[in-house]
Short mmCIF file of C-alpha atoms in Angstrom, two decimals:
data_model
loop_
_atom_site.label_atom_id
_atom_site.label_comp_id
_atom_site.label_asym_id
_atom_site.label_seq_id
_atom_site.Cartn_x
_atom_site.Cartn_y
_atom_site.Cartn_z
CA UNK A 1 0.00 0.00 0.00
CA UNK A 2 1.00 3.64 -0.43
CA UNK A 3 -0.26 5.30 2.69
CA UNK A 4 1.24 6.93 5.78
CA UNK A 5 4.08 4.46 6.33
CA UNK A 6 7.37 3.46 4.77
CA UNK A 7 8.23 -0.25 4.67
CA UNK A 8 11.68 -1.83 4.74
CA UNK A 9 11.86 -5.25 3.12
CA UNK A 10 14.73 -7.54 4.19
CA UNK A 11 15.61 -11.24 4.62
CA UNK A 12 17.43 -13.22 7.34
CA UNK A 13 19.76 -16.01 6.18
CA UNK A 14 18.93 -18.56 8.91
CA UNK A 15 18.47 -22.35 9.09
CA UNK A 16 15.64 -23.10 11.54
CA UNK A 17 16.25 -26.85 11.46
CA UNK A 18 19.92 -26.78 12.46
CA UNK A 19 19.77 -23.94 14.96
CA UNK A 20 16.23 -23.05 15.99
CA UNK A 21 17.25 -21.06 19.10
CA UNK A 22 20.04 -18.75 17.98
CA UNK A 23 19.76 -16.49 14.98
CA UNK A 24 21.39 -13.33 16.33
CA UNK A 25 24.42 -13.85 14.10
CA UNK A 26 22.41 -14.39 10.94
CA UNK A 27 23.19 -12.31 7.86
CA UNK A 28 20.60 -9.64 7.01
CA UNK A 29 20.05 -8.74 3.36
CA UNK A 30 18.23 -5.56 2.38
CA UNK A 31 15.79 -6.21 -0.45
CA UNK A 32 14.14 -2.84 -1.09
CA UNK A 33 12.83 0.30 0.51
CA UNK A 34 9.26 1.02 -0.49
CA UNK A 35 8.79 4.76 -0.02
CA UNK A 36 5.64 6.81 0.13
CA UNK A 37 4.61 8.48 -3.12
CA UNK A 38 4.09 12.13 -2.30
CA UNK A 39 4.54 15.59 -3.76
CA UNK A 40 8.14 15.86 -2.60
CA UNK A 41 9.11 12.55 -4.20
CA UNK A 42 7.35 13.48 -7.45
CA UNK A 43 9.17 16.81 -7.60
CA UNK A 44 12.53 15.22 -6.79
CA UNK A 45 12.21 12.57 -9.48
CA UNK A 46 10.83 15.07 -12.02
CA UNK A 47 13.40 17.77 -11.24
CA UNK A 48 10.63 20.29 -10.50
CA UNK A 49 11.41 21.32 -6.92
CA UNK A 50 9.99 24.84 -6.92
CA UNK A 51 6.93 26.61 -5.53
CA UNK A 52 3.75 25.84 -7.45
CA UNK A 53 0.42 27.65 -7.41
CA UNK A 54 -2.94 25.88 -7.49
CA UNK A 55 -4.34 25.50 -10.98
CA UNK A 56 -7.72 25.16 -12.65
CA UNK A 57 -8.16 22.87 -15.66
CA UNK A 58 -11.19 23.26 -17.91
CA UNK A 59 -11.83 20.19 -20.02
CA UNK A 60 -10.12 16.90 -19.22
CA UNK A 61 -10.65 15.01 -22.44
CA UNK A 62 -7.93 13.67 -24.72
CA UNK A 63 -5.48 16.54 -24.21
CA UNK A 64 -6.69 17.89 -20.87
CA UNK A 65 -6.55 14.56 -19.03
CA UNK A 66 -2.92 14.06 -20.09
CA UNK A 67 -1.93 17.63 -19.25
CA UNK A 68 -3.58 17.29 -15.84
CA UNK A 69 -1.65 14.12 -14.96
CA UNK A 70 1.67 15.39 -16.39
CA UNK A 71 1.38 18.45 -14.17
CA UNK A 72 0.35 16.39 -11.14
CA UNK A 73 3.45 14.22 -11.51
CA UNK A 74 5.53 17.41 -11.53
CA UNK A 75 4.00 18.49 -8.24
CA UNK A 76 0.94 20.47 -9.35
CA UNK A 77 -1.29 18.26 -7.25
CA UNK A 78 -3.84 20.89 -6.21
CA UNK A 79 -6.12 21.15 -9.20
CA UNK A 80 -9.68 22.38 -9.68
CA UNK A 81 -11.01 20.26 -12.52
CA UNK A 82 -14.00 21.38 -14.59
CA UNK A 83 -15.77 19.06 -17.03
CA UNK A 84 -19.42 18.04 -17.21
CA UNK A 85 -18.91 15.38 -19.88
CA UNK A 86 -18.89 11.62 -19.25
CA UNK A 87 -16.30 9.08 -20.32
CA UNK A 88 -17.49 6.94 -23.25
CA UNK A 89 -15.96 3.68 -24.54
CA UNK A 90 -14.22 5.23 -27.55
CA UNK A 91 -12.68 7.93 -25.29
CA UNK A 92 -10.40 5.27 -23.76
CA UNK A 93 -8.40 5.14 -26.99
CA UNK A 94 -7.10 8.66 -26.43
CA UNK A 95 -7.82 9.48 -22.78
CA UNK A 96 -5.37 9.32 -19.87
CA UNK A 97 -7.76 6.88 -18.19
CA UNK A 98 -7.39 3.35 -19.60
CA UNK A 99 -9.71 1.34 -17.37
CA UNK A 100 -13.07 0.30 -18.88
CA UNK A 101 -14.50 0.33 -15.34
CA UNK A 102 -14.59 4.14 -15.55
CA UNK A 103 -16.92 4.23 -18.57
CA UNK A 104 -19.93 6.38 -17.77
CA UNK A 105 -18.17 8.30 -15.00
CA UNK A 106 -17.79 12.08 -15.31
CA UNK A 107 -14.43 13.01 -16.80
CA UNK A 108 -13.82 15.47 -13.97
CA UNK A 109 -14.26 12.65 -11.45
CA UNK A 110 -11.96 10.35 -13.45
CA UNK A 111 -9.17 12.94 -13.58
CA UNK A 112 -9.53 13.71 -9.87
CA UNK A 113 -9.56 9.99 -9.00
CA UNK A 114 -6.30 9.41 -10.90
CA UNK A 115 -4.53 12.18 -8.99
CA UNK A 116 -5.86 11.01 -5.63
CA UNK A 117 -4.97 7.38 -6.38
CA UNK A 118 -1.36 8.41 -6.83
CA UNK A 119 -0.92 11.03 -4.11
CA UNK A 120 -3.59 10.13 -1.53
CA UNK A 121 -3.76 12.67 1.29
CA UNK A 122 -1.38 15.20 -0.25
CA UNK A 123 -3.97 16.56 -2.65
CA UNK A 124 -6.45 19.36 -2.17
CA UNK A 125 -7.84 18.92 -5.67
CA UNK A 126 -11.54 19.17 -6.43
CA UNK A 127 -13.79 18.31 -9.31
CA UNK A 128 -16.54 20.48 -10.73
CA UNK A 129 -19.07 18.69 -12.93
CA UNK A 130 -20.37 21.97 -14.31
CA UNK A 131 -20.67 23.73 -17.62
CA UNK A 132 -18.59 26.88 -17.14
CA UNK A 133 -20.49 28.50 -20.03
CA UNK A 134 -23.81 28.04 -18.23
CA UNK A 135 -22.83 28.32 -14.58
CA UNK A 136 -21.25 31.22 -12.72
CA UNK A 137 -17.89 29.64 -11.96
CA UNK A 138 -15.16 31.38 -9.98
CA UNK A 139 -11.88 30.70 -11.78
CA UNK A 140 -9.74 32.21 -9.04
CA UNK A 141 -6.52 30.21 -9.31
CA UNK A 142 -3.30 31.79 -10.54
CA UNK A 143 -3.19 29.45 -13.56
CA UNK A 144 -6.24 28.46 -15.62
CA UNK A 145 -5.68 25.87 -18.34
CA UNK A 146 -8.28 25.69 -21.09
CA UNK A 147 -8.09 22.35 -22.88
CA UNK A 148 -11.64 22.41 -24.22
CA UNK A 149 -10.68 23.55 -27.73
CA UNK A 150 -14.09 25.22 -27.78
CA UNK A 151 -14.53 28.56 -29.54
CA UNK A 152 -17.36 29.40 -27.16
CA UNK A 153 -15.03 28.81 -24.22
CA UNK A 154 -12.33 30.95 -25.86
CA UNK A 155 -14.77 33.85 -26.20
CA UNK A 156 -16.15 33.31 -22.71
CA UNK A 157 -12.75 33.34 -21.01
CA UNK A 158 -11.65 36.34 -23.08
CA UNK A 159 -14.65 38.31 -21.86
CA UNK A 160 -14.75 37.07 -18.25
CA UNK A 161 -13.42 39.89 -16.10
CA UNK A 162 -13.48 37.77 -12.93
CA UNK A 163 -10.51 35.75 -14.17
CA UNK A 164 -7.44 37.39 -12.66
CA UNK A 165 -4.95 34.57 -13.20
CA UNK A 166 -3.08 33.65 -16.36
CA UNK A 167 -4.99 31.56 -18.89
CA UNK A 168 -3.15 28.89 -20.86
CA UNK A 169 -5.08 27.52 -23.82
CA UNK A 170 -3.98 24.43 -25.72
CA UNK A 171 -5.50 22.81 -28.78
CA UNK A 172 -4.69 20.84 -31.92
CA UNK A 173 -5.12 21.97 -35.52
CA UNK A 174 -4.48 20.74 -39.04
CA UNK A 175 -5.56 17.15 -38.52
CA UNK A 176 -3.23 16.70 -35.54
CA UNK A 177 -0.07 18.12 -37.13
CA UNK A 178 -0.07 21.42 -35.23
CA UNK A 179 -0.37 21.70 -31.47
CA UNK A 180 -0.86 25.33 -30.40
CA UNK A 181 -0.49 26.61 -26.83
CA UNK A 182 -1.17 30.21 -25.85
CA UNK A 183 0.04 31.79 -22.59
CA UNK A 184 -1.33 35.18 -21.62
CA UNK A 185 0.94 38.06 -20.68
CA UNK A 186 1.05 40.08 -17.47
CA UNK A 187 -2.40 41.21 -16.28
CA UNK A 188 -3.87 39.17 -19.15
CA UNK A 189 -2.41 41.49 -21.76
CA UNK A 190 -2.27 40.09 -24.36
CA UNK A 191 -5.08 37.65 -23.59
CA UNK A 192 -5.84 34.38 -25.35
CA UNK A 193 -8.00 35.98 -28.04
CA UNK A 194 -5.35 38.57 -28.89
CA UNK A 195 -2.84 35.74 -29.16
CA UNK A 196 -5.17 33.83 -31.50
CA UNK A 197 -5.32 36.86 -33.82
CA UNK A 198 -1.53 37.17 -33.70
CA UNK A 199 -1.28 33.53 -34.76
CA UNK A 200 -3.41 34.33 -37.81
CA UNK A 201 -1.12 37.28 -38.51
CA UNK A 202 1.89 34.94 -38.47
CA UNK A 203 0.59 33.56 -41.77
CA UNK A 204 2.17 36.62 -43.42
CA UNK A 205 5.62 35.32 -42.50
CA UNK A 206 5.19 31.62 -41.75
CA UNK A 207 4.46 29.22 -44.59
CA UNK A 208 3.38 26.56 -42.12
CA UNK A 209 0.75 28.79 -40.49
CA UNK A 210 -0.37 29.91 -43.96
CA UNK A 211 -0.77 26.33 -45.14
CA UNK A 212 -2.90 25.56 -42.09
CA UNK A 213 -5.17 28.58 -42.53
CA UNK A 214 -5.59 27.84 -46.23
CA UNK A 215 -6.17 24.11 -45.80
CA UNK A 216 -9.48 22.59 -46.81
CA UNK A 217 -10.70 22.35 -43.24
CA UNK A 218 -10.20 26.09 -42.83
CA UNK A 219 -11.72 26.92 -46.18
CA UNK A 220 -14.86 25.13 -45.06
CA UNK A 221 -14.70 26.95 -41.70
CA UNK A 222 -14.10 23.67 -39.90
CA UNK A 223 -11.08 24.01 -37.66
CA UNK A 224 -10.30 20.62 -36.16
CA UNK A 225 -10.53 21.06 -32.42
CA UNK A 226 -9.71 17.89 -30.58
CA UNK A 227 -12.03 18.91 -27.76
CA UNK A 228 -14.96 18.67 -30.16
CA UNK A 229 -13.75 16.05 -32.60
CA UNK A 230 -12.79 13.63 -29.86
CA UNK A 231 -16.42 13.39 -28.80
CA UNK A 232 -17.03 11.37 -31.94
CA UNK A 233 -15.71 7.89 -32.64
CA UNK A 234 -15.36 8.88 -36.30
CA UNK A 235 -12.57 11.36 -35.59
CA UNK A 236 -9.24 9.81 -36.64
CA UNK A 237 -6.18 10.74 -34.56
CA UNK A 238 -3.94 8.41 -32.62
CA UNK A 239 -3.17 8.64 -28.92
CA UNK A 240 0.60 8.95 -29.46
CA UNK A 241 0.19 12.15 -31.50
CA UNK A 242 -2.07 13.69 -28.86
CA UNK A 243 0.37 12.63 -26.15
CA UNK A 244 3.18 14.33 -28.04
CA UNK A 245 1.33 17.65 -28.03
CA UNK A 246 0.16 17.27 -24.43
CA UNK A 247 3.70 16.55 -23.20
CA UNK A 248 4.86 20.02 -24.27
CA UNK A 249 2.25 21.93 -22.26
CA UNK A 250 3.65 21.42 -18.70
CA UNK A 251 7.06 22.71 -19.80
CA UNK A 252 5.38 25.77 -21.31
CA UNK A 253 3.56 26.35 -18.01
CA UNK A 254 6.80 26.05 -16.03
CA UNK A 255 8.76 28.39 -18.30
CA UNK A 256 6.36 31.11 -19.44
CA UNK A 257 3.84 31.68 -16.63
CA UNK A 258 4.60 35.06 -15.07
CA UNK A 259 6.33 36.57 -18.10
CA UNK A 260 5.35 40.10 -19.10
CA UNK A 261 4.89 39.09 -22.72
CA UNK A 262 2.36 36.67 -24.09
CA UNK A 263 3.65 33.46 -25.64
CA UNK A 264 2.58 31.28 -28.56
CA UNK A 265 4.13 27.83 -28.86
CA UNK A 266 3.54 25.80 -32.00
CA UNK A 267 4.48 22.13 -31.86
CA UNK A 268 4.69 20.58 -35.33
CA UNK A 269 4.40 16.81 -35.29
CA UNK A 270 3.76 15.00 -38.55
CA UNK A 271 3.86 11.25 -38.03
CA UNK A 272 4.32 10.79 -41.78
CA UNK A 273 7.36 13.08 -41.93
CA UNK A 274 9.23 12.84 -38.65
CA UNK A 275 12.39 14.54 -39.90
CA UNK A 276 10.85 18.03 -40.03
CA UNK A 277 9.08 18.01 -36.67
CA UNK A 278 9.95 21.05 -34.58
CA UNK A 279 8.71 23.74 -32.20
CA UNK A 280 8.26 27.45 -32.87
CA UNK A 281 8.02 30.00 -30.04
CA UNK A 282 6.74 33.56 -30.45
CA UNK A 283 6.90 36.11 -27.64
CA UNK A 284 4.13 38.68 -28.06
CA UNK A 285 4.23 42.16 -26.53
CA UNK A 286 1.28 43.85 -24.87
CA UNK A 287 -1.55 45.78 -26.53
CA UNK A 288 -2.79 49.33 -26.03
CA UNK A 289 -6.38 49.07 -24.77
CA UNK A 290 -9.24 51.47 -25.40
CA UNK A 291 -12.96 51.36 -24.64
CA UNK A 292 -15.71 52.94 -26.71
CA UNK A 293 -19.20 52.50 -25.28
CA UNK A 294 -19.57 48.72 -24.99
CA UNK A 295 -16.75 47.98 -27.46
CA UNK A 296 -13.06 47.50 -26.71
CA UNK A 297 -10.14 48.15 -29.03
CA UNK A 298 -6.83 46.31 -28.69
CA UNK A 299 -3.91 47.73 -30.70
CA UNK A 300 -0.57 45.95 -30.85
CA UNK A 301 1.89 48.13 -28.95
CA UNK A 302 4.56 48.43 -31.64
CA UNK A 303 1.86 49.39 -34.15
CA UNK A 304 0.53 52.06 -31.79
CA UNK A 305 4.03 53.41 -31.23
CA UNK A 306 4.54 53.59 -35.00
CA UNK A 307 1.39 55.68 -35.39
CA UNK A 308 2.07 58.03 -32.46
CA UNK A 309 5.35 59.16 -34.04
CA UNK A 310 3.38 61.26 -36.52
CA UNK A 311 2.07 63.46 -33.71
CA UNK A 312 5.51 65.09 -33.79
CA UNK A 313 4.96 66.24 -37.39
CA UNK A 314 3.71 69.71 -38.24
CA UNK A 315 1.30 68.28 -40.81
CA UNK A 316 -1.39 65.61 -40.51
CA UNK A 317 -1.02 62.02 -41.62
CA UNK A 318 -3.27 58.96 -41.92
CA UNK A 319 -3.18 55.22 -42.38
CA UNK A 320 -5.41 52.16 -42.45
CA UNK A 321 -5.98 49.70 -39.61
CA UNK A 322 -5.51 45.97 -40.33
CA UNK A 323 -6.99 43.45 -37.94
CA UNK A 324 -10.18 41.62 -37.10
CA UNK A 325 -13.56 42.24 -35.49
CA UNK A 326 -15.12 39.85 -32.97
CA UNK A 327 -18.83 40.62 -32.66
CA UNK A 328 -19.33 38.30 -29.68
CA UNK A 329 -16.62 40.02 -27.66
CA UNK A 330 -17.35 43.40 -29.24
CA UNK A 331 -13.63 43.71 -29.75
CA UNK A 332 -11.53 45.10 -32.57
CA UNK A 333 -7.95 43.81 -32.60
CA UNK A 334 -5.41 45.82 -34.61
CA UNK A 335 -2.21 44.03 -35.57
CA UNK A 336 -0.80 46.25 -38.32
CA UNK A 337 -1.13 49.60 -40.06
CA UNK A 338 -0.30 50.87 -43.53
CA UNK A 339 0.46 54.47 -44.51
CA UNK A 340 0.01 55.17 -48.25
CA UNK A 341 2.97 56.92 -49.84
CA UNK A 342 0.66 59.21 -51.82
CA UNK A 343 -1.13 60.77 -48.83
CA UNK A 344 -1.71 64.50 -49.39
CA UNK A 345 -0.71 66.13 -46.12
CA UNK A 346 -1.21 69.68 -44.88
CA UNK A 347 -1.39 71.42 -41.50
CA UNK A 348 -5.16 71.08 -41.21
CA UNK A 349 -6.01 68.16 -43.45
CA UNK A 350 -4.84 64.86 -44.89
CA UNK A 351 -6.35 63.29 -47.99
CA UNK A 352 -5.92 59.53 -47.99
CA UNK A 353 -3.77 58.04 -50.70
CA UNK A 354 -4.51 54.77 -52.47
CA UNK A 355 -1.08 53.53 -53.51
CA UNK A 356 -0.61 49.93 -52.41
CA UNK A 357 -3.73 49.86 -50.24
CA UNK A 358 -5.85 47.38 -52.18
CA UNK A 359 -2.88 45.10 -52.78
CA UNK A 360 -1.98 44.95 -49.08
CA UNK A 361 -5.57 44.35 -47.97
CA UNK A 362 -5.92 41.56 -50.51
CA UNK A 363 -2.64 40.03 -49.34
CA UNK A 364 -3.80 39.89 -45.73
CA UNK A 365 -7.17 38.47 -46.65
CA UNK A 366 -5.63 35.87 -48.95
CA UNK A 367 -2.91 34.52 -46.64
CA UNK A 368 -5.21 34.44 -43.57
CA UNK A 369 -8.23 33.06 -45.42
CA UNK A 370 -10.18 36.24 -44.72
CA UNK A 371 -9.53 36.25 -40.97
CA UNK A 372 -7.56 39.53 -41.07
CA UNK A 373 -8.28 42.53 -43.25
CA UNK A 374 -9.24 46.19 -43.32
CA UNK A 375 -11.09 47.35 -40.19
CA UNK A 376 -10.74 51.12 -40.33
CA UNK A 377 -8.47 54.15 -40.48
CA UNK A 378 -6.61 56.63 -38.30
CA UNK A 379 -5.39 60.18 -38.77
CA UNK A 380 -3.56 62.76 -36.68
CA UNK A 381 -4.44 66.31 -35.70
CA UNK A 382 -1.67 68.86 -35.40
CA UNK A 383 -3.38 70.45 -32.38
CA UNK A 384 -4.02 69.08 -28.92
CA UNK A 385 -7.63 67.98 -29.49
CA UNK A 386 -8.76 64.72 -31.09
CA UNK A 387 -12.32 65.92 -31.59
CA UNK A 388 -13.54 65.37 -35.17
CA UNK A 389 -13.58 68.38 -37.46
CA UNK A 390 -16.45 69.13 -39.84
CA UNK A 391 -14.44 67.46 -42.61
CA UNK A 392 -13.97 64.40 -40.40
CA UNK A 393 -17.72 64.16 -39.83
CA UNK A 394 -18.31 64.29 -43.57
CA UNK A 395 -15.75 61.53 -44.06
CA UNK A 396 -17.44 59.44 -41.35
CA UNK A 397 -20.75 59.70 -43.19
CA UNK A 398 -19.14 58.33 -46.34
CA UNK A 399 -17.75 55.09 -44.93
CA UNK A 400 -18.67 51.86 -46.66
CA UNK A 401 -22.13 50.51 -45.99
CA UNK A 402 -22.72 47.02 -44.60
CA UNK A 403 -19.86 46.88 -42.12
CA UNK A 404 -18.40 48.20 -38.88
CA UNK A 405 -15.52 50.63 -39.34
CA UNK A 406 -13.12 52.01 -36.71
CA UNK A 407 -12.05 55.62 -37.08
CA UNK A 408 -9.28 56.82 -34.75
CA UNK A 409 -8.20 60.44 -34.29
CA UNK A 410 -4.96 61.23 -32.48
CA UNK A 411 -4.36 64.65 -30.97
CA UNK A 412 -1.36 65.67 -28.92
CA UNK A 413 -3.38 65.59 -25.71
CA UNK A 414 -5.92 62.82 -26.30
CA UNK A 415 -7.14 60.02 -28.54
CA UNK A 416 -10.70 59.39 -29.70
CA UNK A 417 -12.04 56.23 -31.32
CA UNK A 418 -15.29 56.17 -33.27
CA UNK A 419 -16.98 52.90 -34.18
CA UNK A 420 -19.25 53.47 -37.16
CA UNK A 421 -21.87 50.74 -37.52
CA UNK A 422 -23.23 50.85 -41.07
CA UNK A 423 -24.64 47.32 -41.09
#
């Protein structure tokens, strides 16, 4: 048993028939020391002897169950586990749990049981058989791991202000070839949705990301999320591939939690082409955040710094915003800007140029499969105020119908954002 005691196994070399009374001089041979499995032993063996916060794990299916146990064996034994799904027979092919006796049990209970079976009284873990999208759940731990691969959960966690800890989201794309893990930055800036948009943006420089976004599954708007696909016994993906992706996540947690920047880790594992398997790591800086009524605007910091430089000019300038609009979150994420070379600039006015604009917008839309494109424009004022002039108001009235457009005015003393809804 593994309980509160250590046992020492040994043997005495003694012949009872020849000398039944005296065995004090018998040789004693040590066989083994059976030690108690506990957090300290797990950390010593794993080489993870450092302070660990409590964690929450949302979704303990194919990926989540493995991540949960990997972390537990590193000493993260205090886990709040959220999953209201039940273990089905086909789940055993890819789940951490391998016993058919657990079929029908809630996955949260199964994950909790596996931790308790190994560590007994050391754990303070708990299971929550709830739907976090339907119930008011307090995710108050320092680390929250989202392994649901659900877009609804991504939007929910991105909009949930009660979450103060760092969210780590992990999922699988491209038929199992790409494992993506996102770690939020300090104070959740950037958050997991900002990081998702940055991953789309990486298609402009990464052929591998571009190939994924332009694959057939993306063209049909069917991203392969293991958290959804695994619920069906028709989804084809082997346990070893999932285990490969899940094994990376604990190391990401250990290394990047607490960093100021956000982090994207892409694990490429193609079982049909093992030679080219590799990992890419992107460190993502924070965003400038603005609020307009019930909308929020997130602008990549280096892009915002690039725009603000023109406040030092004696004449106005303008550019276009490139990014994406999330109607559920009511968020506009800006990841790039473009300033036409043929802008006509004066002290009190700037007339937007057109050189290279259509080509750049088309490039973004093509390489990201329409996920990133034109979302609006910005221009500077040479004075302190960012209030729109009469010419600005005329320009606002002429924006394209059928869409939402962001118009940003920068003055030397303030910034004003206007969201024009012409749908």
